[in-house]
Amino acid sequence: MIQRDFCLSLLLVTAVLHTVTCNKGNKHKPWMEAQYQGIIMENDNTVLLNPPLFALDKDAPLRYAGEICGFRIHGSGTPFEAVVLDRTTGEGLIRAKGPVDCEAQREHTFTIQAHDCGEGPDGSNSKKSHKATVHVRVNDVNEFAPVFGERVFRASITEGRMYERVLRVQAWDQDCSPQYSQVCFYQILTPNVPFTIDNDGYIKNTQPLQASGDRLIRFTVTAYDCGKKRAVEDAEVEIQVKPTCKPSWRGWNKRIEYVPGSGSLALFPTIHLETCEEPIWSIQATVEIQTSHIAKGCDRDNYSERSLRKLCGAAPGDVDLLPPSSPAYNWTHSLPIQDTQDSSPVFWFNGSQSVEVPPGRLPAGGGAADHLTLSFWLKHAGGSGGKSGKEEEVLLCNTVQNDGSFSHYTLAVHGCRISFLYWSLLDSAHPVKFLWKLEQICDVEWHHYALSLEFPTVALYVDGVTYDPALMHDNGALTPPKRQARMMIGGCWTDEKISVKVNDGETSRTSGSSVGRFLRGYVSGLSLRLGPVDSREVIECLYACKEGLQYTDFDSLGKGMKVHVNPAQSQLSLEGDDALSFSRALQHVEYLNSLQFPTPGVRPLKLQTTVRCLTDEGCLTVPDLDGYLVVLQPDAPQVQLAGSPRSAHPVSDFQGQLGVPIFPDLRITCTVSHNLPPNKLERAPRSDVQSPDGIECALERCEIGVVGDDLNPEYESLSLDVSSAWQRGLETENSSRSLRVTGVQNVAVYEDILRSVSYRTGARATLYARKFHVSCSEMNGRYISNQLYTEVDVLHGIHAVSPSHLLSAQQFIHNAHQAPAELSGHALVSANRSSVFPGVAMVIIVVCIGFLALIVTLGLSRIHNVRQRGSEGAELEAANQRDPFWEDSAMTITVNPMESLQSRGLVPAQKSSASEKEEPEEESR
């Protein structure tokens, strides 16, 4: 027992000695986390840290050395301090020195360091931990209420309209956190008002308002933040209801009349835009005139294609590939033809047929195969048809034989694209394809296309406007077509191998071709010319529209205004930012038709306007304007032909070298009928009227025709000075039926040419009293003159007059109901018959005189017998009634058919002397 007590005492002494030995040294530094995150509320002073603030020391559990005596915060101006809650465990706390303000500073960052108690109460040999970073965020408290930016909000609306946004009220909150600094919703406090407000402060009306009622509506709104704290002061809203104001164009006429030859015409001379005092950011407007129903898309020159080419200075040599069907040009007989306003035929390709042009009708290729011009009118069928737009449609496919070689080209359309495949040499097997993407191809309207090839340059003109290829590429090696000259329109052939089985089972392959890629659309005026191509100015002169929109007053164009006119002059666009300047610019938009005789009729007009405002809320909507331009009937030219109705010439003149002139005194006059009231029809000469081409009263064609039988080419002919006609730009066409003179020239030139036309017969020809007629026209047959008839007679000395002709002339004078002499054909005048004319006349005279003497003798004898009987007048009357011969004789003796001959001095003198000898005999009887 004593031994055990001794052992316990020994152990206790050992422990005490060990403790005293350890307190004598501070071996370790305190340890803490490297980083702390903390939050503190504005109305609190304690920082909640994560992780909690603890400092540990490995000297524990030694007193002083293993205890944490304090924490130290580093950083100037830090509004926080740290305290030790438990020295043994090392627990600490960070707290604010004073009130913290989130609005002043929302986050704080500083460092903190812990230190132990050292080796004794005096803290000697104290050790410090490492510095840890502390991030403290100050949490907001909803201490502020929303405040409105304005005390009163004002706006105005137009009666009868619904607005998505009338105005916006806004309030702000000074709290720093998103939760309490945002205004979550607004509220209208005034009951029964026709307005609502959304959470963003936008106010809109719930029903259309009328200015006849309350024109000023007042109500109160308030705001709440997301902490549901209401605004300190509410806001007032005043909305004024204005009478209806409709934004629109004003001061314009729906119907606009254009007088031909009056130059340019302002379409909207007094127009202005009513914006109802609304602020405007920009204005865009498009003026469009529709002319697609006029001829082929618009009003163009009225002359024929041939005459127009001469006037514009185009190169000659065009070959018509689609002529009207005739015995000489019969490859178009299977194509349907559509009637048009002009004289050019329009052919319809239905997507399943094509035509092939005979090789003999094509111009020789030679060395000019790489210089050519294709010209045509096309109205593509567009989207109609099952496969239209998905497959290529060929307009023209041609293989040309050059000097010892072959070339090939194909013109096709595919959707809204037009392509030109050119194979300069089939032996090279490297064709080049040119592509154009054009809206005109697929708008189902008439357009003129002219493709000029000067390889390697290709130019395409559409309605006189040039377009460069959008793409040019090499198709690579392709199988060339068969080396055979061939042209096809409306489709193209494909060379292929066809397999044929024979009786013994063997298969042989033969060459053949099939036609496909058919065109669907209308084609007119397809022509080909080899050699030099026309210039851009010539093509514009030929096919550009002569009517359209224009803008010329660029000097007074307002600042910021832009004007654009499309190539076809059918659309004019304006853009600006000021309503007044925009209205002034629109007042100078003009229509011009440069033709002297434009196509009369209606051209629809449309004005579309787009307005952009500073904000999209309640922006103006300007309605479109629909009107129409009426081109009045132009003053129709009246071409009158006048001259002698007949003329007579000796036989020698007919058989002479020059022949006899048919219309030696022809006079051509040209007048204009003005559109005046019916009781004031005025006709004015057109000698002072100049056409756009500078030609006065231009005629385009005159034709002299034969009335009756055609001329016998062996003995009869019509002739004129061809060289003189060519020098004046006129062409002639002579046949057994007529002689035509074509070309645009003035009246004086045509008078001179027609007066020189002569009729000539051969030496052994039977002479006829020939009748001819002449008529002229201008503007491709649009205006036609009267037909002037004349008769060319033959004289054989003084007796060279045909009795049949004289009788027919006398009947024409005395019988008004008979047809005019111009329509009676011709009368045969024989030289043999005229030589026996005196004997025939003598027989007729003797018979007539004898018959007259017999009648008179019978009458006198009758009267003598009555007197002998002493009968009264009643008996004489009864006798007359019993004998009808007296009445008949009275009706047959009054006309002497030779009186007209005697009056004209054509009866020989011996006939008169013979009649004088008979008169004494009558008296004696």
GROMACS .gro file of C-alpha atoms in nm, residues 392-729:
model
  338
  392GLU     CA    1  -3.413   2.543 -11.922
  393GLU     CA    2  -3.618   2.676 -12.213
  394VAL     CA    3  -3.437   2.746 -12.540
  395LEU     CA    4  -3.530   3.050 -12.743
  396LEU     CA    5  -3.277   3.005 -13.022
  397CYS     CA    6  -3.037   2.723 -13.104
  398ASN     CA    7  -2.801   2.763 -13.400
  399THR     CA    8  -2.505   2.579 -13.548
  400VAL     CA    9  -2.317   2.798 -13.798
  401GLN     CA   10  -2.083   2.682 -14.072
  402ASN     CA   11  -1.784   2.913 -14.102
  403ASP     CA   12  -1.483   2.893 -14.331
  404GLY     CA   13  -1.400   2.526 -14.291
  405SER     CA   14  -1.527   2.506 -13.931
  406PHE     CA   15  -1.844   2.512 -13.723
  407SER     CA   16  -1.954   2.724 -13.431
  408HIS     CA   17  -2.262   2.700 -13.213
  409TYR     CA   18  -2.461   2.920 -12.977
  410THR     CA   19  -2.777   2.874 -12.770
  411LEU     CA   20  -2.993   3.146 -12.616
  412ALA     CA   21  -3.214   3.016 -12.334
  413VAL     CA   22  -3.411   3.123 -12.026
  414HIS     CA   23  -3.419   2.943 -11.694
  415GLY     CA   24  -3.645   3.084 -11.425
  416CYS     CA   25  -3.544   3.450 -11.390
  417ARG     CA   26  -3.215   3.396 -11.570
  418ILE     CA   27  -3.120   3.426 -11.934
  419SER     CA   28  -2.813   3.247 -12.064
  420PHE     CA   29  -2.605   3.257 -12.380
  421LEU     CA   30  -2.390   2.952 -12.455
  422TYR     CA   31  -2.126   3.025 -12.718
  423TRP     CA   32  -1.910   2.761 -12.882
  424SER     CA   33  -1.657   2.943 -13.096
  425LEU     CA   34  -1.518   2.619 -13.243
  426LEU     CA   35  -1.687   2.284 -13.202
  427ASP     CA   36  -1.349   2.113 -13.230
  428SER     CA   37  -1.230   2.282 -12.910
  429ALA     CA   38  -1.516   2.139 -12.697
  430HIS     CA   39  -1.486   2.429 -12.449
  431PRO     CA   40  -1.797   2.649 -12.468
  432VAL     CA   41  -1.840   2.964 -12.261
  433LYS     CA   42  -2.168   3.046 -12.089
  434PHE     CA   43  -2.283   3.398 -12.003
  435LEU     CA   44  -2.558   3.440 -11.743
  436TRP     CA   45  -2.784   3.732 -11.650
  437LYS     CA   46  -3.028   3.734 -11.361
  438LEU     CA   47  -3.309   3.975 -11.446
  439GLU     CA   48  -3.650   4.043 -11.299
  440GLN     CA   49  -3.779   4.121 -11.648
  441ILE     CA   50  -3.754   3.755 -11.747
  442CYS     CA   51  -4.017   3.638 -11.499
  443ASP     CA   52  -4.253   3.936 -11.460
  444VAL     CA   53  -4.483   3.812 -11.743
  445GLU     CA   54  -4.455   4.144 -11.927
  446TRP     CA   55  -4.329   4.247 -12.269
  447HIS     CA   56  -3.961   4.343 -12.289
  448HIS     CA   57  -3.721   4.394 -12.574
  449TYR     CA   58  -3.388   4.214 -12.567
  450ALA     CA   59  -3.086   4.282 -12.785
  451LEU     CA   60  -2.779   4.061 -12.743
  452SER     CA   61  -2.459   4.185 -12.906
  453LEU     CA   62  -2.168   3.946 -12.942
  454GLU     CA   63  -1.816   4.068 -13.013
  455PHE     CA   64  -1.639   3.766 -12.877
  456PRO     CA   65  -1.517   3.752 -12.608
  457THR     CA   66  -1.740   4.048 -12.513
  458VAL     CA   67  -2.115   4.001 -12.479
  459ALA     CA   68  -2.363   4.278 -12.395
  460LEU     CA   69  -2.734   4.241 -12.326
  461TYR     CA   70  -2.975   4.533 -12.366
  462VAL     CA   71  -3.318   4.510 -12.204
  463ASP     CA   72  -3.558   4.786 -12.311
  464GLY     CA   73  -3.258   4.986 -12.424
  465VAL     CA   74  -3.069   4.951 -12.092
  466THR     CA   75  -2.742   4.757 -12.093
  467TYR     CA   76  -2.665   4.477 -11.848
  468ASP     CA   77  -2.329   4.310 -11.799
  469PRO     CA   78  -2.315   3.932 -11.746
  470ALA     CA   79  -2.363   3.838 -11.382
  471LEU     CA   80  -2.158   3.524 -11.431
  472MET     CA   81  -1.925   3.387 -11.696
  473HIS     CA   82  -1.775   3.043 -11.665
  474ASP     CA   83  -1.631   2.760 -11.866
  475ASN     CA   84  -1.853   2.455 -11.877
  476GLY     CA   85  -1.557   2.232 -11.941
  477ALA     CA   86  -1.545   1.954 -12.196
  478LEU     CA   87  -1.889   1.886 -12.342
  479THR     CA   88  -2.002   1.673 -12.630
  480PRO     CA   89  -2.025   1.909 -12.927
  481PRO     CA   90  -2.335   1.903 -13.146
  482LYS     CA   91  -2.333   1.754 -13.490
  483ARG     CA   92  -2.132   1.950 -13.744
  484GLN     CA   93  -2.425   2.053 -13.956
  485ALA     CA   94  -2.568   2.401 -14.014
  486ARG     CA   95  -2.904   2.411 -13.839
  487MET     CA   96  -3.119   2.670 -13.662
  488MET     CA   97  -3.419   2.603 -13.438
  489ILE     CA   98  -3.647   2.851 -13.260
  490GLY     CA   99  -3.847   2.764 -12.947
  491GLY     CA  100  -3.645   2.452 -12.869
  492CYS     CA  101  -3.320   2.271 -12.944
  493TRP     CA  102  -3.211   1.933 -13.070
  494THR     CA  103  -2.999   1.684 -12.882
  495ASP     CA  104  -2.771   1.441 -13.065
  496GLU     CA  105  -2.783   1.093 -12.912
  497LYS     CA  106  -2.711   0.729 -12.984
  498ILE     CA  107  -3.013   0.502 -13.037
  499SER     CA  108  -2.988   0.125 -12.975
  500VAL     CA  109  -3.161  -0.100 -13.230
  501LYS     CA  110  -3.202  -0.478 -13.197
  502VAL     CA  111  -3.171  -0.699 -13.506
  503ASN     CA  112  -3.311  -1.047 -13.565
  504ASP     CA  113  -3.012  -1.248 -13.447
  505GLY     CA  114  -3.017  -1.074 -13.107
  506GLU     CA  115  -2.735  -0.837 -13.178
  507THR     CA  116  -2.772  -0.472 -13.085
  508SER     CA  117  -2.649  -0.189 -13.303
  509ARG     CA  118  -2.632   0.182 -13.218
  510THR     CA  119  -2.726   0.450 -13.466
  511SER     CA  120  -2.704   0.828 -13.444
  512GLY     CA  121  -3.020   1.035 -13.406
  513SER     CA  122  -3.152   1.354 -13.256
  514SER     CA  123  -3.450   1.455 -13.046
  515VAL     CA  124  -3.599   1.798 -12.984
  516GLY     CA  125  -3.663   1.928 -12.634
  517ARG     CA  126  -3.625   2.221 -12.391
  518PHE     CA  127  -3.924   2.394 -12.548
  519LEU     CA  128  -4.002   2.758 -12.486
  520ARG     CA  129  -4.327   2.877 -12.329
  521GLY     CA  130  -4.411   3.240 -12.405
  522TYR     CA  131  -4.475   3.503 -12.671
  523VAL     CA  132  -4.204   3.605 -12.918
  524SER     CA  133  -4.207   3.882 -13.176
  525GLY     CA  134  -3.956   4.055 -13.403
  526LEU     CA  135  -3.683   3.790 -13.373
  527SER     CA  136  -3.401   3.900 -13.604
  528LEU     CA  137  -3.036   3.814 -13.662
  529ARG     CA  138  -2.765   4.035 -13.804
  530LEU     CA  139  -2.406   3.936 -13.865
  531GLY     CA  140  -2.122   4.182 -13.862
  532PRO     CA  141  -2.079   4.507 -13.666
  533VAL     CA  142  -2.306   4.551 -13.367
  534ASP     CA  143  -2.512   4.859 -13.293
  535SER     CA  144  -2.396   5.111 -13.036
  536ARG     CA  145  -2.571   5.169 -12.708
  537GLU     CA  146  -2.715   5.498 -12.835
  538VAL     CA  147  -2.869   5.327 -13.138
  539ILE     CA  148  -3.028   5.053 -12.928
  540GLU     CA  149  -3.169   5.307 -12.685
  541CYS     CA  150  -3.313   5.502 -12.979
  542LEU     CA  151  -3.473   5.187 -13.117
  543TYR     CA  152  -3.632   5.033 -12.811
  544ALA     CA  153  -3.629   5.273 -12.516
  545CYS     CA  154  -3.967   5.378 -12.386
  546LYS     CA  155  -4.076   5.720 -12.507
  547GLU     CA  156  -4.292   5.780 -12.201
  548GLY     CA  157  -4.215   5.770 -11.832
  549LEU     CA  158  -4.147   5.954 -11.509
  550GLN     CA  159  -3.870   6.206 -11.465
  551TYR     CA  160  -3.730   6.456 -11.217
  552THR     CA  161  -3.539   6.757 -11.346
  553ASP     CA  162  -3.549   7.020 -11.070
  554PHE     CA  163  -3.240   6.898 -10.883
  555ASP     CA  164  -3.123   7.253 -10.808
  556SER     CA  165  -3.409   7.314 -10.565
  557LEU     CA  166  -3.394   6.968 -10.412
  558GLY     CA  167  -3.395   6.999 -10.035
  559LYS     CA  168  -3.113   6.895  -9.808
  560GLY     CA  169  -3.110   6.522  -9.737
  561MET     CA  170  -3.345   6.443 -10.028
  562LYS     CA  171  -3.266   6.154 -10.260
  563VAL     CA  172  -3.429   6.076 -10.596
  564HIS     CA  173  -3.396   5.755 -10.796
  565VAL     CA  174  -3.558   5.656 -11.127
  566ASN     CA  175  -3.549   5.299 -11.254
  567PRO     CA  176  -3.413   5.233 -11.606
  568ALA     CA  177  -3.761   5.182 -11.753
  569GLN     CA  178  -3.875   5.518 -11.607
  570SER     CA  179  -4.183   5.349 -11.465
  571GLN     CA  180  -4.088   5.399 -11.098
  572LEU     CA  181  -3.952   5.706 -10.921
  573SER     CA  182  -3.845   5.686 -10.556
  574LEU     CA  183  -3.789   5.973 -10.315
  575GLU     CA  184  -3.636   5.971  -9.967
  576GLY     CA  185  -3.605   6.251  -9.713
  577ASP     CA  186  -3.647   6.350  -9.349
  578ASP     CA  187  -3.847   6.672  -9.370
  579ALA     CA  188  -4.216   6.672  -9.463
  580LEU     CA  189  -4.208   7.020  -9.619
  581SER     CA  190  -3.902   6.952  -9.837
  582PHE     CA  191  -4.043   6.616  -9.931
  583SER     CA  192  -4.372   6.769 -10.046
  584ARG     CA  193  -4.188   7.027 -10.258
  585ALA     CA  194  -3.982   6.755 -10.422
  586LEU     CA  195  -4.289   6.547 -10.502
  587GLN     CA  196  -4.449   6.849 -10.667
  588HIS     CA  197  -4.175   6.838 -10.934
  589VAL     CA  198  -4.227   6.474 -11.035
  590GLU     CA  199  -4.318   6.485 -11.405
  591TYR     CA  200  -4.457   6.265 -11.680
  592LEU     CA  201  -4.321   6.300 -12.033
  593ASN     CA  202  -4.427   6.138 -12.357
  594SER     CA  203  -4.193   6.246 -12.634
  595LEU     CA  204  -4.398   6.096 -12.917
  596GLN     CA  205  -4.582   6.333 -13.146
  597PHE     CA  206  -4.873   6.089 -13.170
  598PRO     CA  207  -4.873   5.890 -12.845
  599THR     CA  208  -5.108   5.602 -12.776
  600PRO     CA  209  -5.416   5.749 -12.610
  601GLY     CA  210  -5.565   5.590 -12.303
  602VAL     CA  211  -5.532   5.546 -11.928
  603ARG     CA  212  -5.207   5.495 -11.739
  604PRO     CA  213  -5.277   5.398 -11.374
  605LEU     CA  214  -5.074   5.588 -11.113
  606LYS     CA  215  -4.986   5.481 -10.760
  607LEU     CA  216  -4.809   5.667 -10.477
  608GLN     CA  217  -4.690   5.453 -10.186
  609THR     CA  218  -4.551   5.621  -9.873
  610THR     CA  219  -4.365   5.483  -9.572
  611VAL     CA  220  -4.307   5.705  -9.267
  612ARG     CA  221  -4.063   5.624  -8.986
  613CYS     CA  222  -4.088   5.804  -8.655
  614LEU     CA  223  -3.841   5.861  -8.373
  615THR     CA  224  -4.011   5.575  -8.195
  616ASP     CA  225  -4.227   5.304  -8.340
  617GLU     CA  226  -4.510   5.378  -8.099
  618GLY     CA  227  -4.807   5.524  -8.280
  619CYS     CA  228  -4.611   5.611  -8.597
  620LEU     CA  229  -4.798   5.756  -8.891
  621THR     CA  230  -4.958   5.541  -9.157
  622VAL     CA  231  -5.008   5.733  -9.481
  623PRO     CA  232  -5.260   5.566  -9.714
  624ASP     CA  233  -5.160   5.492 -10.071
  625LEU     CA  234  -5.283   5.713 -10.352
  626ASP     CA  235  -5.445   5.552 -10.657
  627GLY     CA  236  -5.509   5.770 -10.959
  628TYR     CA  237  -5.472   5.760 -11.331
  629LEU     CA  238  -5.316   5.960 -11.610
  630VAL     CA  239  -5.524   6.001 -11.924
  631VAL     CA  240  -5.330   6.059 -12.244
  632LEU     CA  241  -5.577   6.242 -12.462
  633GLN     CA  242  -5.640   6.156 -12.822
  634PRO     CA  243  -5.368   6.329 -13.024
  635ASP     CA  244  -5.458   6.567 -13.304
  636ALA     CA  245  -5.512   6.318 -13.582
  637PRO     CA  246  -5.325   6.412 -13.898
  638GLN     CA  247  -5.542   6.420 -14.211
  639VAL     CA  248  -5.341   6.333 -14.520
  640GLN     CA  249  -5.526   6.436 -14.837
  641LEU     CA  250  -5.425   6.339 -15.189
  642ALA     CA  251  -5.555   6.543 -15.484
  643GLY     CA  252  -5.492   6.540 -15.857
  644SER     CA  253  -5.650   6.504 -16.201
  645PRO     CA  254  -5.899   6.217 -16.228
  646ARG     CA  255  -5.792   6.133 -16.584
  647SER     CA  256  -5.538   6.219 -16.849
  648ALA     CA  257  -5.485   6.129 -17.216
  649HIS     CA  258  -5.158   6.081 -17.399
  650PRO     CA  259  -5.049   5.983 -17.748
  651VAL     CA  260  -4.944   5.629 -17.819
  652SER     CA  261  -4.588   5.741 -17.871
  653ASP     CA  262  -4.566   5.861 -17.510
  654PHE     CA  263  -4.678   5.523 -17.376
  655GLN     CA  264  -4.418   5.347 -17.583
  656GLY     CA  265  -4.146   5.600 -17.516
  657GLN     CA  266  -3.849   5.540 -17.293
  658LEU     CA  267  -3.993   5.734 -16.997
  659GLY     CA  268  -4.356   5.638 -17.038
  660VAL     CA  269  -4.640   5.864 -16.924
  661PRO     CA  270  -4.666   6.008 -16.571
  662ILE     CA  271  -4.959   5.868 -16.374
  663PHE     CA  272  -4.992   6.148 -16.119
  664PRO     CA  273  -4.814   6.445 -16.275
  665ASP     CA  274  -5.002   6.705 -16.069
  666LEU     CA  275  -5.031   6.512 -15.741
  667ARG     CA  276  -5.074   6.733 -15.436
  668ILE     CA  277  -5.035   6.604 -15.078
  669THR     CA  278  -5.165   6.818 -14.794
  670CYS     CA  279  -5.147   6.742 -14.424
  671THR     CA  280  -5.381   6.899 -14.167
  672VAL     CA  281  -5.458   6.842 -13.802
  673SER     CA  282  -5.808   6.821 -13.656
  674HIS     CA  283  -5.803   6.992 -13.318
  675ASN     CA  284  -6.023   6.868 -13.038
  676LEU     CA  285  -6.271   7.155 -13.027
  677PRO     CA  286  -6.644   7.167 -12.952
  678PRO     CA  287  -6.859   7.013 -13.227
  679ASN     CA  288  -6.965   7.353 -13.358
  680LYS     CA  289  -6.604   7.476 -13.384
  681LEU     CA  290  -6.406   7.227 -13.582
  682GLU     CA  291  -6.079   7.387 -13.681
  683ARG     CA  292  -5.829   7.258 -13.926
  684ALA     CA  293  -5.479   7.396 -13.923
  685PRO     CA  294  -5.190   7.322 -14.155
  686ARG     CA  295  -4.908   7.120 -14.009
  687SER     CA  296  -4.627   7.280 -14.199
  688ASP     CA  297  -4.496   7.433 -13.879
  689VAL     CA  298  -4.533   7.121 -13.669
  690GLN     CA  299  -4.209   6.937 -13.607
  691SER     CA  300  -4.203   6.572 -13.511
  692PRO     CA  301  -3.951   6.452 -13.250
  693ASP     CA  302  -3.732   6.338 -13.536
  694GLY     CA  303  -3.728   6.681 -13.694
  695ILE     CA  304  -3.934   6.573 -13.998
  696GLU     CA  305  -4.235   6.781 -14.094
  697CYS     CA  306  -4.552   6.579 -14.146
  698ALA     CA  307  -4.356   6.263 -14.209
  699LEU     CA  308  -4.506   5.998 -14.435
  700GLU     CA  309  -4.386   5.643 -14.408
  701ARG     CA  310  -4.542   5.464 -14.702
  702CYS     CA  311  -4.720   5.530 -15.031
  703GLU     CA  312  -4.856   5.270 -15.269
  704ILE     CA  313  -4.971   5.300 -15.629
  705GLY     CA  314  -5.204   5.018 -15.723
  706VAL     CA  315  -5.359   4.896 -16.046
  707VAL     CA  316  -5.737   4.890 -16.077
  708GLY     CA  317  -5.857   4.590 -16.275
  709ASP     CA  318  -5.629   4.335 -16.433
  710ASP     CA  319  -5.268   4.311 -16.323
  711LEU     CA  320  -4.995   4.451 -16.544
  712ASN     CA  321  -4.851   4.220 -16.803
  713PRO     CA  322  -4.479   4.215 -16.720
  714GLU     CA  323  -4.393   4.146 -17.085
  715TYR     CA  324  -4.549   4.466 -17.219
  716GLU     CA  325  -4.639   4.690 -16.919
  717SER     CA  326  -4.447   4.833 -16.628
  718LEU     CA  327  -4.442   5.104 -16.363
  719SER     CA  328  -4.115   5.283 -16.308
  720LEU     CA  329  -3.954   5.564 -16.111
  721ASP     CA  330  -3.610   5.704 -16.043
  722VAL     CA  331  -3.484   5.440 -15.800
  723SER     CA  332  -3.150   5.611 -15.741
  724SER     CA  333  -3.324   5.932 -15.637
  725ALA     CA  334  -3.544   5.739 -15.396
  726TRP     CA  335  -3.244   5.562 -15.240
  727GLN     CA  336  -3.057   5.889 -15.199
  728ARG     CA  337  -3.351   6.018 -14.998
  729GLY     CA  338  -3.361   5.711 -14.776
   0.00000   0.00000   0.00000
